[in-house]
Coordinates of C-alpha atoms in Angstrom, one line a residue:
M166 CA -18.0 93.6 -20.0
V167 CA -17.3 92.5 -16.4
S168 CA -15.8 95.3 -14.3
N169 CA -12.8 94.9 -12.0
T170 CA -15.1 95.6 -9.1
E171 CA -17.4 92.7 -10.1
I172 CA -14.3 90.4 -10.4
L173 CA -13.1 91.5 -7.0
I174 CA -16.5 90.8 -5.4
A175 CA -16.8 87.4 -7.1
S176 CA -13.3 86.4 -6.1
S177 CA -14.0 87.5 -2.5
L178 CA -17.2 85.4 -2.4
V179 CA -15.3 82.4 -3.8
L180 CA -12.6 82.8 -1.2
A181 CA -15.0 83.2 1.6
T182 CA -17.1 80.2 0.5
T183 CA -13.9 78.1 0.2
A184 CA -12.8 79.2 3.7
L185 CA -16.2 78.4 5.2
Y186 CA -16.1 75.0 3.4
I187 CA -12.6 74.2 4.7
R188 CA -13.6 75.3 8.2
H189 CA -16.6 73.1 8.0
K190 CA -14.6 70.1 6.9
L191 CA -11.9 70.6 9.6
S192 CA -14.3 71.5 12.4
P193 CA -14.9 68.8 15.1
K194 CA -17.9 66.7 14.5
P195 CA -18.4 64.6 17.7
I196 CA -20.1 61.2 17.4
P197 CA -23.6 61.7 18.7
G198 CA -24.3 60.3 22.2
I199 CA -20.7 59.6 23.2
P200 CA -19.4 61.9 25.9
H201 CA -16.5 64.3 25.2
R202 CA -14.8 67.3 26.8
P203 CA -16.1 70.9 25.9
I204 CA -15.0 71.9 22.4
N205 CA -13.4 75.3 22.7
S206 CA -11.7 75.5 19.3
I207 CA -11.6 74.0 15.8
L208 CA -8.7 71.9 17.1
G209 CA -10.7 70.0 19.7
D210 CA -8.4 68.3 22.2
I211 CA -5.3 68.9 20.2
P212 CA -4.0 71.9 22.2
E213 CA -4.1 70.1 25.5
F214 CA -2.6 67.0 24.0
A215 CA 0.2 69.1 22.5
H216 CA 0.8 70.7 25.9
L217 CA 1.4 67.2 27.3
S218 CA 3.9 66.3 24.6
K219 CA 5.8 69.6 25.0
N220 CA 6.1 69.0 28.8
N221 CA 6.8 65.3 28.6
I222 CA 3.7 64.4 30.5
P223 CA 2.6 60.8 29.6
A224 CA -0.5 60.7 27.5
L225 CA -1.7 57.8 29.6
L226 CA -2.4 60.2 32.5
F227 CA -4.5 62.3 30.1
F228 CA -6.7 59.4 28.9
E229 CA -7.1 57.9 32.4
R230 CA -8.1 61.2 33.9
H231 CA -10.8 61.8 31.3
A232 CA -12.0 58.2 31.7
R233 CA -12.7 58.9 35.3
E234 CA -14.3 62.2 34.5
L235 CA -16.4 61.2 31.4
G236 CA -17.0 57.5 32.1
P237 CA -16.0 54.1 30.6
I238 CA -16.6 55.4 27.0
Y239 CA -15.8 58.8 25.7
Q240 CA -14.3 60.4 22.6
F241 CA -11.0 62.2 22.1
I242 CA -11.4 64.9 19.4
L243 CA -8.4 65.7 17.1
G244 CA -10.0 68.4 14.9
P245 CA -12.2 66.5 12.4
V246 CA -11.0 63.1 13.7
N247 CA -12.7 61.3 16.6
V248 CA -11.0 58.6 18.6
V249 CA -13.3 56.6 21.0
V250 CA -11.6 55.7 24.3
L251 CA -12.9 52.6 26.1
S252 CA -12.0 51.4 29.6
D253 CA -14.9 48.9 30.3
L254 CA -13.2 45.5 30.8
Y255 CA -16.1 43.4 29.6
E256 CA -16.6 45.3 26.4
I257 CA -12.8 45.3 25.8
E258 CA -12.6 41.6 26.2
D259 CA -15.6 40.9 23.9
L260 CA -14.4 43.3 21.2
L261 CA -10.8 42.1 21.2
S262 CA -11.1 38.4 21.6
R263 CA -14.7 37.2 21.3
G264 CA -17.8 37.6 19.1
R265 CA -17.3 41.2 17.9
S266 CA -13.6 41.0 17.2
K267 CA -14.5 40.2 13.6
H268 CA -15.9 43.7 13.3
L269 CA -12.5 45.3 14.1
D270 CA -9.1 45.5 12.4
G271 CA -5.9 47.4 13.1
S272 CA -6.1 51.1 13.8
D273 CA -5.2 53.5 10.9
W274 CA -3.4 55.7 13.5
N275 CA -1.3 52.9 14.8
D276 CA -0.5 51.5 11.4
T277 CA 0.4 54.9 10.0
V278 CA 2.7 55.7 12.9
F279 CA 4.7 52.4 12.7
G280 CA 4.4 52.4 8.9
G281 CA 6.8 55.4 8.8
V282 CA 9.7 53.2 9.9
I283 CA 8.6 49.6 9.3
P284 CA 5.8 49.6 6.7
N285 CA 6.3 45.9 6.1
G286 CA 6.4 44.8 9.7
Q287 CA 3.6 43.3 11.7
L288 CA 3.1 46.4 13.8
A289 CA 2.1 48.4 10.7
M290 CA -0.3 45.9 9.2
K291 CA -4.0 45.3 9.6
W292 CA -4.5 41.7 10.8
K293 CA -6.9 40.9 7.9
N294 CA -4.0 41.7 5.6
P295 CA -2.7 38.4 4.0
L296 CA 0.8 39.7 4.5
W297 CA 0.3 40.0 8.2
K298 CA -1.0 36.5 8.3
K299 CA 2.0 35.3 6.4
H300 CA 4.4 37.0 8.9
R301 CA 2.6 35.3 11.8
R302 CA 2.7 31.9 10.1
L303 CA 6.4 32.0 9.2
G304 CA 7.4 33.4 12.6
G305 CA 5.1 31.3 14.7
P306 CA 7.6 28.5 15.5
S307 CA 9.9 31.0 17.1
M308 CA 7.5 31.2 20.1
S309 CA 7.3 27.4 20.5
P310 CA 8.4 25.7 23.7
K311 CA 11.1 23.8 21.8
F312 CA 12.7 27.0 20.4
L313 CA 12.4 29.0 23.6
K314 CA 14.0 26.1 25.5
G315 CA 16.9 26.3 23.1
M316 CA 17.3 30.0 23.7
T317 CA 17.1 29.9 27.5
P318 CA 20.9 29.3 28.0
R319 CA 21.6 32.5 26.0
I320 CA 19.2 34.6 28.0
A321 CA 20.5 33.1 31.2
S322 CA 24.1 33.9 30.1
G323 CA 23.1 37.5 29.5
A324 CA 21.4 37.8 32.9
Q325 CA 24.6 36.5 34.6
G326 CA 26.6 39.0 32.6
L327 CA 24.5 41.8 34.1
V328 CA 25.0 40.4 37.6
N329 CA 28.8 40.3 37.1
Y330 CA 28.7 43.9 35.8
W331 CA 26.6 45.1 38.6
K332 CA 28.8 43.6 41.3
D333 CA 31.8 45.6 40.1
K334 CA 29.7 48.7 39.4
M335 CA 28.2 48.7 42.9
T336 CA 31.7 48.3 44.5
I337 CA 33.1 51.2 42.4
V338 CA 30.1 53.5 43.2
R339 CA 30.6 52.9 46.9
Q340 CA 34.3 53.6 46.6
K341 CA 33.4 56.9 44.8
G342 CA 31.1 57.9 47.7
G343 CA 27.8 56.9 46.2
N344 CA 25.1 54.6 47.6
C345 CA 23.2 53.5 44.5
F346 CA 23.2 53.9 40.8
D347 CA 20.7 54.4 37.9
A348 CA 19.9 51.0 36.4
L349 CA 17.7 52.0 33.4
L350 CA 20.4 52.0 30.7
D351 CA 21.9 48.8 32.0
L352 CA 18.6 47.0 31.8
Q353 CA 18.1 48.2 28.2
M354 CA 21.6 47.0 27.3
G355 CA 21.1 43.7 28.9
T356 CA 17.8 43.0 27.2
I357 CA 19.0 44.2 23.8
D358 CA 22.0 41.8 24.2
A359 CA 19.5 39.0 24.9
I360 CA 17.2 39.7 22.0
A361 CA 20.1 40.0 19.6
Q362 CA 21.2 36.5 20.7
V363 CA 17.7 35.2 20.2
A364 CA 16.9 37.0 17.0
F365 CA 20.2 36.8 15.3
A366 CA 22.5 34.5 17.3
D367 CA 24.6 37.7 17.6
H368 CA 27.0 38.6 20.4
H369 CA 25.9 42.2 20.9
N370 CA 28.1 42.9 23.8
G371 CA 26.6 46.0 25.3
I372 CA 27.0 44.9 28.9
Q373 CA 30.4 43.5 28.3
D374 CA 31.6 46.7 26.6
A375 CA 30.3 48.8 29.6
H376 CA 31.9 46.4 32.0
D377 CA 35.2 46.8 30.2
I378 CA 35.3 50.6 30.8
I379 CA 33.5 50.9 34.2
H380 CA 36.8 51.0 36.1
I381 CA 38.0 54.1 34.1
A382 CA 34.6 55.8 33.6
E383 CA 33.8 58.7 36.0
P384 CA 30.4 58.7 37.6
E385 CA 28.3 61.8 38.3
I386 CA 27.0 61.4 41.9
N387 CA 24.2 63.6 43.0
S388 CA 23.6 65.0 46.5
Y389 CA 21.6 62.0 47.5
G390 CA 24.3 59.5 46.6
G391 CA 22.9 58.4 43.3
A392 CA 25.4 57.7 40.5
K393 CA 25.0 58.0 36.8
Y394 CA 27.6 57.3 34.1
P395 CA 27.1 59.8 31.2
S396 CA 30.1 58.4 29.3
I397 CA 28.3 55.0 29.0
K398 CA 25.7 55.4 26.3
G399 CA 25.2 51.9 24.9
S400 CA 26.2 50.7 21.5
V401 CA 25.7 52.6 18.2
L402 CA 22.9 50.2 17.4
H403 CA 21.3 50.7 20.8
Q404 CA 21.4 54.4 20.4
A405 CA 19.9 54.2 16.9
V406 CA 17.0 52.0 18.1
N407 CA 16.3 54.5 21.0
H408 CA 16.3 57.4 18.5
H409 CA 13.6 55.7 16.4
F410 CA 11.6 54.9 19.5
H411 CA 11.5 58.6 20.4
V412 CA 10.6 59.6 16.9
I413 CA 7.7 57.0 16.7
D414 CA 6.5 58.2 20.1
K415 CA 6.3 61.8 18.8
A416 CA 4.3 60.6 15.8
F417 CA 1.6 59.2 18.2
T418 CA 1.0 62.8 19.3
I419 CA 0.0 63.9 15.8
P420 CA -3.5 63.5 14.2
S421 CA -3.6 60.5 12.0
P422 CA -4.0 62.5 8.7
L423 CA -0.9 64.4 9.3
V424 CA 1.4 61.5 10.2
P425 CA 2.6 60.7 6.7
T426 CA 3.7 64.4 6.3
W427 CA 5.5 64.1 9.7
W428 CA 7.4 61.0 8.4
R429 CA 8.3 62.7 5.1
I430 CA 9.8 65.6 7.1
C431 CA 11.7 63.4 9.6
K432 CA 13.3 61.5 6.7
L433 CA 14.8 64.7 5.4
F434 CA 17.0 65.1 8.6
P435 CA 20.5 63.6 8.6
T436 CA 20.1 62.4 12.2
F437 CA 17.1 60.2 11.3
R438 CA 18.8 58.9 8.1
R439 CA 22.0 58.1 10.0
H440 CA 20.3 56.1 12.7
D441 CA 18.0 54.3 10.2
K442 CA 21.1 53.4 8.2
V443 CA 22.8 51.9 11.3
I444 CA 19.8 49.7 12.0
R445 CA 19.3 48.5 8.5
D446 CA 22.9 48.0 7.7
S447 CA 23.4 46.0 10.8
I448 CA 20.4 43.7 10.1
K449 CA 21.2 43.4 6.4
V450 CA 24.5 41.8 7.2
R451 CA 22.7 39.2 9.4
I452 CA 20.0 38.5 6.8
D453 CA 22.7 37.9 4.1
Q454 CA 24.5 35.5 6.4
A455 CA 21.3 33.7 7.3
R456 CA 20.3 33.3 3.6
T457 CA 23.7 31.9 2.8
R458 CA 23.5 29.4 5.6
A459 CA 20.1 28.3 4.6
A460 CA 21.0 28.0 0.9
D461 CA 24.0 25.9 1.6
A462 CA 22.1 23.6 3.9
N463 CA 19.4 23.2 1.3
K464 CA 21.9 22.3 -1.4
T465 CA 23.5 19.6 0.7
G466 CA 20.2 18.3 2.0
G467 CA 21.4 19.2 5.6
S468 CA 18.9 20.1 8.3
E469 CA 20.1 21.7 11.4
A470 CA 18.0 23.1 14.1
A471 CA 17.6 26.9 13.6
D472 CA 20.0 28.8 15.8
C473 CA 17.9 32.0 16.1
I474 CA 14.6 33.5 14.9
L475 CA 16.1 34.8 11.7
D476 CA 17.5 31.4 10.8
M477 CA 14.2 29.8 11.6
I478 CA 12.3 32.3 9.3
V479 CA 14.8 32.0 6.5
E480 CA 15.1 28.2 6.6
K481 CA 11.3 27.9 6.5
D482 CA 11.2 30.4 3.6
V483 CA 13.7 28.4 1.6
K484 CA 12.0 25.1 2.2
E485 CA 8.7 26.6 1.0
G486 CA 10.2 27.6 -2.3
G487 CA 12.1 30.8 -1.4
Q488 CA 11.2 34.4 -1.4
Q489 CA 8.1 34.0 0.8
Y490 CA 9.5 37.1 2.3
T491 CA 10.7 39.9 0.1
E492 CA 13.9 41.7 1.3
K493 CA 11.9 44.6 2.5
E494 CA 9.5 42.4 4.4
L495 CA 12.2 40.4 6.1
M496 CA 14.1 43.6 7.0
D497 CA 11.1 45.3 8.6
E498 CA 10.1 42.1 10.4
M499 CA 13.5 41.7 12.0
I500 CA 13.6 45.4 13.0
T501 CA 10.2 44.7 14.7
Q502 CA 11.7 41.7 16.5
L503 CA 14.7 43.7 17.7
C504 CA 12.9 46.9 18.8
A505 CA 9.7 45.5 20.3
G506 CA 11.6 42.6 21.9
Y507 CA 14.0 44.7 24.0
D508 CA 12.0 47.8 25.0
T509 CA 9.0 46.1 26.7
T510 CA 11.2 43.7 28.5
A511 CA 13.6 46.4 29.8
A512 CA 10.6 48.5 31.0
G513 CA 9.1 45.5 32.8
L514 CA 12.4 44.7 34.5
A515 CA 12.8 48.3 35.6
F516 CA 9.3 48.3 37.1
G517 CA 10.0 44.9 38.7
I518 CA 13.2 46.2 40.4
K519 CA 11.3 49.2 41.8
F520 CA 8.5 47.0 43.1
L521 CA 10.9 44.6 44.7
T522 CA 13.0 47.4 46.2
N523 CA 9.9 48.9 47.7
N524 CA 8.5 45.5 48.9
P525 CA 11.3 43.7 50.8
R526 CA 8.8 41.0 51.9
V527 CA 8.3 40.0 48.3
Q528 CA 11.9 39.7 47.4
L529 CA 12.7 37.7 50.5
K530 CA 9.8 35.3 49.7
L531 CA 11.0 35.0 46.1
H532 CA 14.6 34.3 47.2
E533 CA 13.3 31.6 49.6
E534 CA 11.4 29.9 46.8
L535 CA 14.3 29.9 44.4
T536 CA 16.8 28.6 46.8
S537 CA 14.5 26.0 48.3
N538 CA 12.8 24.7 45.2
L539 CA 15.8 24.6 42.8
S540 CA 19.1 22.8 43.2
E541 CA 21.9 25.2 44.0
P542 CA 20.6 27.9 41.6
E543 CA 23.2 30.4 42.8
N544 CA 26.0 28.6 41.1
R545 CA 24.6 27.9 37.7
A546 CA 22.3 29.1 34.9
L547 CA 18.6 28.6 35.3
T548 CA 16.9 26.1 33.0
Y549 CA 13.8 26.3 30.9
E550 CA 12.1 23.4 32.8
E551 CA 12.6 25.2 36.1
I552 CA 10.9 28.5 35.3
A553 CA 8.9 28.2 32.1
T554 CA 5.6 27.1 33.5
G555 CA 5.7 28.1 37.2
E556 CA 5.3 24.5 38.4
K557 CA 8.5 24.7 40.4
T558 CA 8.5 28.4 40.9
P559 CA 4.9 29.6 41.3
Y560 CA 5.8 32.6 43.3
L561 CA 8.2 33.8 40.5
E562 CA 5.3 33.4 38.1
A563 CA 3.1 35.4 40.4
V564 CA 5.7 38.1 40.8
V565 CA 6.2 38.5 37.0
N566 CA 2.4 38.6 36.4
E567 CA 1.9 41.1 39.1
I568 CA 4.6 43.4 37.7
L569 CA 2.9 43.3 34.3
R570 CA -0.5 44.0 35.9
C571 CA 0.7 47.0 37.9
A572 CA 3.2 48.5 35.5
F573 CA 0.9 49.5 32.6
I574 CA 3.9 49.0 30.2
A575 CA 1.6 48.8 27.2
A576 CA -1.3 50.7 28.7
W577 CA -3.5 50.8 25.6
T578 CA -4.1 49.2 22.3
G579 CA -5.9 50.4 19.2
R580 CA -8.4 49.0 16.7
Q581 CA -10.6 50.4 14.0
T582 CA -14.3 49.5 13.4
Q583 CA -15.1 47.8 10.1
Q584 CA -18.8 48.4 10.5
D585 CA -21.0 50.2 13.0
V586 CA -20.6 48.7 16.4
V587 CA -22.7 49.2 19.5
V588 CA -20.7 49.6 22.8
L589 CA -22.3 50.3 26.1
G590 CA -25.4 51.4 24.2
K591 CA -23.5 53.9 22.0
V592 CA -23.2 53.5 18.2
I593 CA -19.6 53.8 17.1
P594 CA -19.6 54.4 13.3
K595 CA -17.6 52.3 10.8
G596 CA -14.1 53.6 10.3
T597 CA -13.7 55.0 13.8
D598 CA -10.4 54.3 15.8
I599 CA -11.0 52.9 19.3
M600 CA -8.4 53.2 22.0
F601 CA -8.7 50.4 24.6
L602 CA -7.3 51.3 28.0
T603 CA -6.3 47.8 28.8
G604 CA -4.0 48.6 31.7
M605 CA -6.7 50.6 33.5
A606 CA -9.4 48.1 32.7
S607 CA -7.5 45.1 34.1
M608 CA -6.2 47.0 37.2
Y609 CA -9.7 48.1 38.3
A610 CA -11.6 44.9 37.3
T611 CA -12.9 44.5 40.8
K612 CA -16.0 42.9 42.2
N613 CA -17.6 46.2 43.2
W614 CA -16.9 47.6 39.8
A615 CA -18.6 44.6 38.1
A616 CA -21.6 44.9 40.4
S617 CA -22.1 48.6 39.6
R618 CA -21.9 48.5 35.8
D619 CA -24.8 48.4 33.5
H620 CA -25.5 44.7 32.7
S621 CA -27.9 45.3 29.8
D622 CA -25.2 44.0 27.4
Q623 CA -25.3 40.6 29.3
L624 CA -21.5 40.3 28.9
K625 CA -19.8 37.9 31.4
P626 CA -16.1 37.8 32.5
T627 CA -14.0 34.8 31.5
K628 CA -11.8 35.2 34.6
G629 CA -12.1 36.1 38.2
L630 CA -12.3 39.7 39.5
W631 CA -10.0 41.3 42.0
D632 CA -11.1 42.3 45.6
D633 CA -11.6 46.1 45.8
E634 CA -9.3 46.4 48.8
G635 CA -5.7 46.6 47.5
A636 CA -6.6 46.3 43.8
S637 CA -4.0 48.8 42.8
D638 CA -1.3 47.5 45.2
F639 CA 1.6 45.2 44.3
I640 CA 0.6 41.9 45.8
P641 CA 1.9 38.8 44.0
E642 CA 0.0 36.5 46.3
R643 CA -3.3 37.4 44.5
W644 CA -2.2 35.0 41.7
L645 CA -1.8 32.0 44.0
V646 CA -4.5 29.4 44.9
D647 CA -4.5 26.2 46.9
G648 CA -3.4 23.2 44.9
P649 CA -4.7 19.6 45.3
D650 CA -2.2 18.9 48.1
G651 CA -2.7 22.2 49.9
E652 CA 0.4 23.8 48.3
K653 CA 0.2 27.2 46.6
V654 CA 0.1 27.1 42.8
F655 CA -0.1 29.9 40.3
S656 CA -3.4 30.5 38.4
S657 CA -3.8 32.9 35.5
S658 CA -7.6 32.6 35.8
V659 CA -8.0 34.3 39.2
G660 CA -8.1 37.8 37.6
Y661 CA -7.2 40.0 34.6
S662 CA -3.9 41.3 33.3
L663 CA -4.0 42.6 29.8
A664 CA -0.3 43.6 29.5
F665 CA 0.0 41.9 26.1
G666 CA -3.4 42.8 24.7
L667 CA -6.0 40.3 23.6
G668 CA -7.1 38.6 20.4
P669 CA -5.4 38.1 17.0
K670 CA -3.2 41.3 17.3
S671 CA -2.0 40.6 20.9
C672 CA 1.7 40.8 21.4
F673 CA 3.4 38.2 19.2
G674 CA 6.5 37.9 21.5
Q675 CA 4.8 37.7 24.8
K676 CA 6.1 34.2 25.6
L677 CA 9.6 35.3 25.0
A678 CA 9.2 38.5 27.0
Q679 CA 7.9 36.6 30.0
L680 CA 10.7 34.1 29.8
E681 CA 13.3 36.9 29.7
M682 CA 11.7 38.7 32.6
K683 CA 11.6 35.5 34.7
I684 CA 15.2 34.6 34.0
F685 CA 16.6 38.1 34.6
L686 CA 14.5 38.7 37.8
A687 CA 15.3 35.3 39.2
T688 CA 19.1 35.6 38.4
L689 CA 19.2 39.1 40.0
N690 CA 17.2 38.0 43.0
L691 CA 19.6 35.1 43.6
A692 CA 22.6 37.4 43.5
F693 CA 21.4 40.6 45.3
Y694 CA 19.1 41.9 48.0
L695 CA 17.7 45.2 46.7
D696 CA 18.1 47.5 49.6
K697 CA 16.2 50.8 49.9
V698 CA 17.4 53.9 48.0
P699 CA 16.9 57.5 49.0
Q700 CA 13.3 58.6 48.7
E701 CA 14.3 61.5 46.5
L702 CA 15.5 58.9 43.9
N703 CA 12.5 56.6 44.2
S704 CA 9.6 58.6 42.8
N705 CA 6.6 57.0 41.1
D706 CA 6.9 59.2 38.1
I707 CA 6.7 57.6 34.7
V708 CA 7.8 58.5 31.2
E709 CA 6.2 57.4 28.0
V710 CA 8.2 56.5 24.9
I711 CA 5.7 54.3 23.1
T712 CA 5.7 52.1 26.2
I713 CA 5.5 53.2 29.9
K714 CA 8.7 53.2 31.9
P715 CA 9.7 54.4 35.4
K716 CA 11.4 57.8 35.3
E717 CA 13.9 56.6 37.8
C718 CA 15.2 53.2 38.6
Y719 CA 18.1 53.3 41.1
V720 CA 19.5 50.2 42.8
N721 CA 21.3 49.7 46.0
L722 CA 22.7 46.1 45.7
V723 CA 23.7 44.0 48.7
D724 CA 25.1 40.5 48.6
W725 CA 22.8 38.1 50.4
E726 CA 25.6 37.0 52.8
D727 CA 26.1 40.7 53.8
Y728 CA 22.4 41.2 54.1
Q729 CA 22.0 38.1 56.4
R730 CA 24.9 39.3 58.6
S731 CA 23.4 42.8 59.0

């Protein structure tokens, strides 16, 4: 008969063996040959990464610092999970858009994070997934020149609405004793108004609502003269979208295997459910209306030009037999259009305003181009033909591209290896997530860098390389070359800017985002000179909520007539 002592000893041995096995499974196992930081605990780099999140320090700074310390390829260790971080431009370009791109697919980490909110949206799918390909095919015409031309008046109207609001707001701020005001929320409201018009033909009047109450709202003015309006918070939909952005951002700080558990916990909280319901109820109404319009048109044999992205998708769906999109797929795709469409553009505009404020020469030169090359642009809406290609406004094109190059809005993108891949002489095993530091790579793609790298891979650039001097400075002229008649023309081939990624999973809405940025920046430049703001309100600090944004974006607006008289 087995004694209690023997049972106790056997149980202890089983528990000890199990504990050792679990520890072995969870312990870091770095990929051989790829540099990494010293491993001081079973958690690897998780403690430092958690410290960043707790103190609101952008993860971008963490990854860039270690790229400089460890080299163009290293591994970030999340317990038993390894993420390879790559900042070599030539390898990034080849892996994302050339020969070896077929060896990669979407990152599990990225797909799991976005899948918690929009499991049927493009951002949460691998690009080899037939459903992802279907989404791209049905939505493709929404980025065509014909469609974007039709949407330009709406975007221009939104930009003019922001100008009108800011004129009154600046006057009131000065009357209250301030000298500038925080523009971040206004830019978000303006761009979400614009994307709502483009995506749903919906008059989401965030700017107009703020304009209606600005005369009675009380600003908080700090000791430097900077005004904020805490009572103006944006629409309920805007607040719900912002809430989801922050929750998704937090999910990116969690090791991939734990993300599904994170989402299950989040969805238990009333705050998350309330905001999710606001977004889905709002879009459901618009989907139902679009399906009704498309069905009626199909019955009568009518064929009208689609009035928004949703109508375009639904009409195409109906013509191809109906239900090409399930309700869940269409819902998640339109949430993707709304969220991704407004956030990146608002961040780009915020950086653009800071760059222009800090570079008076650039805004003066831009104003000169717009007023000289266009016919009385101050008194009307800008047109698609005037600004779409940069033929009439090459400096505007250069300014927008330089903003995107310098801003690092989407500073990295992720993929996963589908087979073993050799990068810079290192073997990255199948199933490994790779983080591509596209912002850092394109910023520092200089001639000296190229000359010093190991050329054993025989990779060649497809574009020019920047001069080392001033590579990190904001200089739009770097994008201009001499045209056939000696005039300056814009050229995208003079150097790299990977703001929208590369390859099949590059940003789907990049053409729309660039069009919005050009219209808003040109309209604002025609209306205002951006005068300097107190240095205490003009830091270079950034915040990261999925995308990178300036921590502060104060504006001191001066009418051009007043500026020219001063």
